[in-house]
PDB file of C-alpha atoms in Angstrom:
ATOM      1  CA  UNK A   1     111.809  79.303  94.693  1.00  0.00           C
ATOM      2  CA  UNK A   2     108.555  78.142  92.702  1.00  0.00           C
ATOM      3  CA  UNK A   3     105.703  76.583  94.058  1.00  0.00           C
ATOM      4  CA  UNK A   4     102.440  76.147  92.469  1.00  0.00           C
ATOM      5  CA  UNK A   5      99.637  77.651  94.138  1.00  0.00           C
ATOM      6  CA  UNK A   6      95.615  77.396  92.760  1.00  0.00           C
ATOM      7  CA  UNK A   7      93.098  79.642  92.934  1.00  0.00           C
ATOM      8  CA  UNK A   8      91.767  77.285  95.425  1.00  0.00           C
ATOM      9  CA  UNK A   9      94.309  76.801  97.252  1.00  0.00           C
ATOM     10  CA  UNK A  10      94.146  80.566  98.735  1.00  0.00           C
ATOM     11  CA  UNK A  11      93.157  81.310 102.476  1.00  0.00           C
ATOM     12  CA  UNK A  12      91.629  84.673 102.841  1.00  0.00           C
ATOM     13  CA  UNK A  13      93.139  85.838 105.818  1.00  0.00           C
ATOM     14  CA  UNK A  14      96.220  84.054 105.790  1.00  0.00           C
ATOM     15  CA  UNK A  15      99.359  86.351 105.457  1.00  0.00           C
ATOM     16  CA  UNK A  16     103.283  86.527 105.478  1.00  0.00           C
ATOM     17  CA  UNK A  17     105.585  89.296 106.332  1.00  0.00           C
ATOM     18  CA  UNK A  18     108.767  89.743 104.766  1.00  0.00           C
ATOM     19  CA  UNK A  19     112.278  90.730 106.463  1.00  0.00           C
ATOM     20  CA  UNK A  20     113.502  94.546 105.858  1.00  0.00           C
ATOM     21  CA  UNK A  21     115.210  96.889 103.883  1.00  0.00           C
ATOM     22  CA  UNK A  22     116.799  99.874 105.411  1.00  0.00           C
ATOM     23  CA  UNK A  23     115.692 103.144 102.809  1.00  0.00           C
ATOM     24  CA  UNK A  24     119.307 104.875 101.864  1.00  0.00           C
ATOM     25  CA  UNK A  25     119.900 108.772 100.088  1.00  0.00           C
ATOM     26  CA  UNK A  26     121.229 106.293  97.460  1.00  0.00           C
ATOM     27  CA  UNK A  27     117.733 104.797  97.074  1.00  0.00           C
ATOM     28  CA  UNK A  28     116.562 108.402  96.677  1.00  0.00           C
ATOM     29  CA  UNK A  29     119.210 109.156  94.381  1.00  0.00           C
ATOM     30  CA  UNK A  30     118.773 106.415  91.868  1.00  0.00           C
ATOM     31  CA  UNK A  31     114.588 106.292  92.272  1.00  0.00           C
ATOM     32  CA  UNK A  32     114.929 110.497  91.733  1.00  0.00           C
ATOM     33  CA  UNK A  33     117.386 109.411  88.162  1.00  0.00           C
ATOM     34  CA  UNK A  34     115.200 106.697  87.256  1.00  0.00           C
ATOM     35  CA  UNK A  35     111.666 108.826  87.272  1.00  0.00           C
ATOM     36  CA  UNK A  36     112.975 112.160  86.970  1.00  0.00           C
ATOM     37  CA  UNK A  37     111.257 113.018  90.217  1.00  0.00           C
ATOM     38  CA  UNK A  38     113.737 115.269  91.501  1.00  0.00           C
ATOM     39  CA  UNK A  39     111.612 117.418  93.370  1.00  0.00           C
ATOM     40  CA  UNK A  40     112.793 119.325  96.457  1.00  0.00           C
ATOM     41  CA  UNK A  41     110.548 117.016  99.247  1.00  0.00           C
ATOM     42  CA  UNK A  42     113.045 114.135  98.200  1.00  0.00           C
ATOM     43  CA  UNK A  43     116.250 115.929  97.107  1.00  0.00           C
ATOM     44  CA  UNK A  44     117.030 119.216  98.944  1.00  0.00           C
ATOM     45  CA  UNK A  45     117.928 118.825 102.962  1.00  0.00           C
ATOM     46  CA  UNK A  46     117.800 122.810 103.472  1.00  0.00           C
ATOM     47  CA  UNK A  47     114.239 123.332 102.087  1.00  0.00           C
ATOM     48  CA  UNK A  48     113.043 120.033 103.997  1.00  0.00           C
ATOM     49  CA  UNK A  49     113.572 122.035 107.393  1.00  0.00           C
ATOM     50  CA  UNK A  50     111.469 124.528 106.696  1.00  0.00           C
ATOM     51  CA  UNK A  51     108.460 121.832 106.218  1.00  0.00           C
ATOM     52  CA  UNK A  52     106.802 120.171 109.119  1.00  0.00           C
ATOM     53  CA  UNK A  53     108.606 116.670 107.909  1.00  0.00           C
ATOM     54  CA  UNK A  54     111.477 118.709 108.786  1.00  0.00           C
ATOM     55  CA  UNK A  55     113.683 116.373 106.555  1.00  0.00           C
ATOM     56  CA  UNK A  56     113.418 114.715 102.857  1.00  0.00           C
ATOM     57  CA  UNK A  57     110.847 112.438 101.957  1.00  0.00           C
ATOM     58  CA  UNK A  58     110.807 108.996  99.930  1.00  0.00           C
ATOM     59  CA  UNK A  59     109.413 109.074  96.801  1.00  0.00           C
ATOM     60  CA  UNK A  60     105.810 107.351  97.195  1.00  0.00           C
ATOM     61  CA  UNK A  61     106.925 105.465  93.800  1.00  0.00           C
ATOM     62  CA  UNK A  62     110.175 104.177  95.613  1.00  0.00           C
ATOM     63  CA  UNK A  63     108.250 102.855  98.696  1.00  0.00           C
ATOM     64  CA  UNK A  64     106.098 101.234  96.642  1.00  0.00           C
ATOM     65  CA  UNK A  65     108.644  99.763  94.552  1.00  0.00           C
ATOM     66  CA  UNK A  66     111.046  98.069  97.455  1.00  0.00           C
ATOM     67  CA  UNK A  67     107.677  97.417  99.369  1.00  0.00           C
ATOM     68  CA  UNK A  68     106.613  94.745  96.858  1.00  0.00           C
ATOM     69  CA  UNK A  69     110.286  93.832  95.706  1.00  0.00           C
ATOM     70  CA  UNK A  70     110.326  92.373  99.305  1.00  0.00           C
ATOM     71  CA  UNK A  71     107.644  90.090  98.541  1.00  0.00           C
ATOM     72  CA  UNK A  72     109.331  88.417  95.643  1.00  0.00           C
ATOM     73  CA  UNK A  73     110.292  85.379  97.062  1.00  0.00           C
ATOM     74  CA  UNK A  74     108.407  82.910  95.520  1.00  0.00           C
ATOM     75  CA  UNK A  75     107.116  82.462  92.010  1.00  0.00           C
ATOM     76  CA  UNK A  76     104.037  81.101  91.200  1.00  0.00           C
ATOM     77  CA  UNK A  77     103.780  79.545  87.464  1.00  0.00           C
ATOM     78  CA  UNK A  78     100.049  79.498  87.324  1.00  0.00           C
ATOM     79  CA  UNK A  79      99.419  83.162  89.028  1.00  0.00           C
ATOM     80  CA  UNK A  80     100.301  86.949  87.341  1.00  0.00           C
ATOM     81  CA  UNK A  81      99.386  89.884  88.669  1.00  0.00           C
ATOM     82  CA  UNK A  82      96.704  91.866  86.970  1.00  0.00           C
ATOM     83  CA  UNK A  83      97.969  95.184  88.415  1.00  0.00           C
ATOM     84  CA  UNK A  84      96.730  97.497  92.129  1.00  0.00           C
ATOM     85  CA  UNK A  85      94.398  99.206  93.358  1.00  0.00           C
ATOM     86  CA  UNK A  86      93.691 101.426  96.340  1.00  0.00           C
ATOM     87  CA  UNK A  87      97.236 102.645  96.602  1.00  0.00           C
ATOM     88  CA  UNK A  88      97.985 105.310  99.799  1.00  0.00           C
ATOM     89  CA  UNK A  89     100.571 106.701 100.707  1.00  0.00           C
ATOM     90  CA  UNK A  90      99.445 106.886 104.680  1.00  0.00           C
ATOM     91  CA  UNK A  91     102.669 107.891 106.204  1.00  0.00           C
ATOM     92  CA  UNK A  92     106.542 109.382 104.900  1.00  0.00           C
ATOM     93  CA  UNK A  93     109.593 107.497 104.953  1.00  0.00           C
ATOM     94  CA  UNK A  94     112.788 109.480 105.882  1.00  0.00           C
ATOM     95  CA  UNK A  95     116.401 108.375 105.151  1.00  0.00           C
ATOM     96  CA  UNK A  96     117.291 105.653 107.901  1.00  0.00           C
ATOM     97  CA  UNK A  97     113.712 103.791 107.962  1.00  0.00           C
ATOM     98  CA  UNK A  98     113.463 100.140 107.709  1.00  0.00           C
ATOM     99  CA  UNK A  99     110.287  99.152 105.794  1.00  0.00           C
ATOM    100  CA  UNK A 100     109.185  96.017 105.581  1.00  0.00           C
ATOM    101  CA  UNK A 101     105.781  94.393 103.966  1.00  0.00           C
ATOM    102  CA  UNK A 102     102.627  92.726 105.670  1.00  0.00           C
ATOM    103  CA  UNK A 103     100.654  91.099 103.068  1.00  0.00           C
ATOM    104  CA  UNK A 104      97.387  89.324 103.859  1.00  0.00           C
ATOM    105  CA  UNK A 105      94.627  87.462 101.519  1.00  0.00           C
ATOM    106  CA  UNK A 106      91.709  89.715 101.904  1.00  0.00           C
ATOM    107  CA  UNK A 107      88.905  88.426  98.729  1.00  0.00           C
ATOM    108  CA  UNK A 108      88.682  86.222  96.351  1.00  0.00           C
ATOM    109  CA  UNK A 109      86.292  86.725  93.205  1.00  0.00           C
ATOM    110  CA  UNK A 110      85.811  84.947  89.864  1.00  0.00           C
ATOM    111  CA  UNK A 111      87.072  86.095  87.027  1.00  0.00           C
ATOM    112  CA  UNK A 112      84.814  87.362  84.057  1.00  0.00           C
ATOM    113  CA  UNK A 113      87.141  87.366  81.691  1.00  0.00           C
ATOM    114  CA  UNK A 114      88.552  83.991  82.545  1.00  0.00           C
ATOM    115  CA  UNK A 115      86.807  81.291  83.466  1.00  0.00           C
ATOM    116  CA  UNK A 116      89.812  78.983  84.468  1.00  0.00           C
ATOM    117  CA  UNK A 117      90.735  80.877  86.519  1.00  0.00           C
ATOM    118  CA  UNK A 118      89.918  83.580  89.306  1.00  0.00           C
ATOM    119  CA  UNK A 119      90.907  86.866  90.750  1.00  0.00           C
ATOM    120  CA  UNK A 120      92.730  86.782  94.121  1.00  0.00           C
ATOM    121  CA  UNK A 121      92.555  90.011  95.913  1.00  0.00           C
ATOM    122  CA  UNK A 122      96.050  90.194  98.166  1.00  0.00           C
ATOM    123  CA  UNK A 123      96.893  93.764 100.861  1.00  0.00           C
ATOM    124  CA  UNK A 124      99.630  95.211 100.969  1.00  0.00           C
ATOM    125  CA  UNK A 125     101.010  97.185 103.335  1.00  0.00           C
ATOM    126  CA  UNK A 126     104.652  98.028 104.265  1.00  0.00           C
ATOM    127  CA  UNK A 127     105.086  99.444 107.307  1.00  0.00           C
ATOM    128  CA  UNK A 128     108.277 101.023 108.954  1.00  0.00           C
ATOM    129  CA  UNK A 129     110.568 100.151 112.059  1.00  0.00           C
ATOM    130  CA  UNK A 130     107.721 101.075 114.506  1.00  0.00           C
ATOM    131  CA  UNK A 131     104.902  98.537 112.784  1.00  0.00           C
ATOM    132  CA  UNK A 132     103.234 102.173 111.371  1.00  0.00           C
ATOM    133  CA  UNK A 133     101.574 101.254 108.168  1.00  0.00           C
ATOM    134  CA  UNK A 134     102.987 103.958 105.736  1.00  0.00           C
ATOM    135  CA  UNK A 135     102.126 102.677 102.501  1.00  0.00           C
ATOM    136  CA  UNK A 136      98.731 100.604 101.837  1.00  0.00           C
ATOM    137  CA  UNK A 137      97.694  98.971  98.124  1.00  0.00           C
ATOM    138  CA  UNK A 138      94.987  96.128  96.927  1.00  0.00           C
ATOM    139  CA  UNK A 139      97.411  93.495  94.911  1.00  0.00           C
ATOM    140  CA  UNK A 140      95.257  91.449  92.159  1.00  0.00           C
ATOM    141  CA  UNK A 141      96.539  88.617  90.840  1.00  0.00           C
ATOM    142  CA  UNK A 142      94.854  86.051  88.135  1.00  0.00           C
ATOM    143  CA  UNK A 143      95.447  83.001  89.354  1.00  0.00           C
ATOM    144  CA  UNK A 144      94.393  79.402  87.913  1.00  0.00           C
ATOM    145  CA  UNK A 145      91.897  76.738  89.008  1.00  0.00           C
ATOM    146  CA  UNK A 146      92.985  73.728  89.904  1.00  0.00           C
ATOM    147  CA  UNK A 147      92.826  71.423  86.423  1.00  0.00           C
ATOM    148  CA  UNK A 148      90.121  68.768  86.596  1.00  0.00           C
TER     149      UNK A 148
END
């Protein structure tokens, strides 16, 4: 779906929250072959007991990754994102969790570079089947002015 959306047309404090995604060892198997992160706190059961998670842990990168995949829902032709800041990982995923993400307007700033257009600051934070907050990250997105 696309719907145009200005720089003015932003509510700081207004938010949405998507619907969720249940994390799979198949996630962690493809995230571990697409990085190359197969390190033994996301790939090896046996060695996970003896930690006090006392099972394997999603990659960070993979949270991260479905967390904002859930919030592609809508495309907005006169906003791209300039990148994110602030990224935590606050708590782990296991095998089983259902994340899903919470994002909320939190600033709004002009933008030096740009003066069409402005910088619109969005949080993100995906949180698991018990409303935890286990990953937290500052979106930024250029977005336009309104022409005129």
């Amino acid at each position: 779906m696309e719907q145009t959306t200005y720089f003015e047309d932003y509510l700081i404090g207004s938010s949405r929250l998507t619907s969720g995604r249940t994390i799979t060892e198949t996630d962690f198997i493809v995230h571990a072959g697409h990085t190359g992160d197969f390190f033994p706190h996301h790939m090896d059961a046996e060695f996970m007991k003896t930690t006090p998670f006392g099972q394997r842990i999603a990659h960070g990168t993979l949270v991260f990754s479905v967390g904002v995949g859930l919030t592609a829902s809508v495309i907005n032709p006169v906003a791209f994102s300039y990148g994110y800041d602030r990224l935590r990982f606050i708590k782990p995923v296991f095998i089983g969790d259902t994340i899903r993400t919470r994002t909320t307007i939190a600033a709004k700033e002009d933008d030096p570079k740009r003066p069409n257009a402005g910088r619109v600051i969005e949080r993100v934070e995906v949180l698991n089947q018990r409303d935890e907050v286990v990953l937290a990250a500052d979106h930024i997105y250029i977005v336009e002015r309104r022409p005129g």
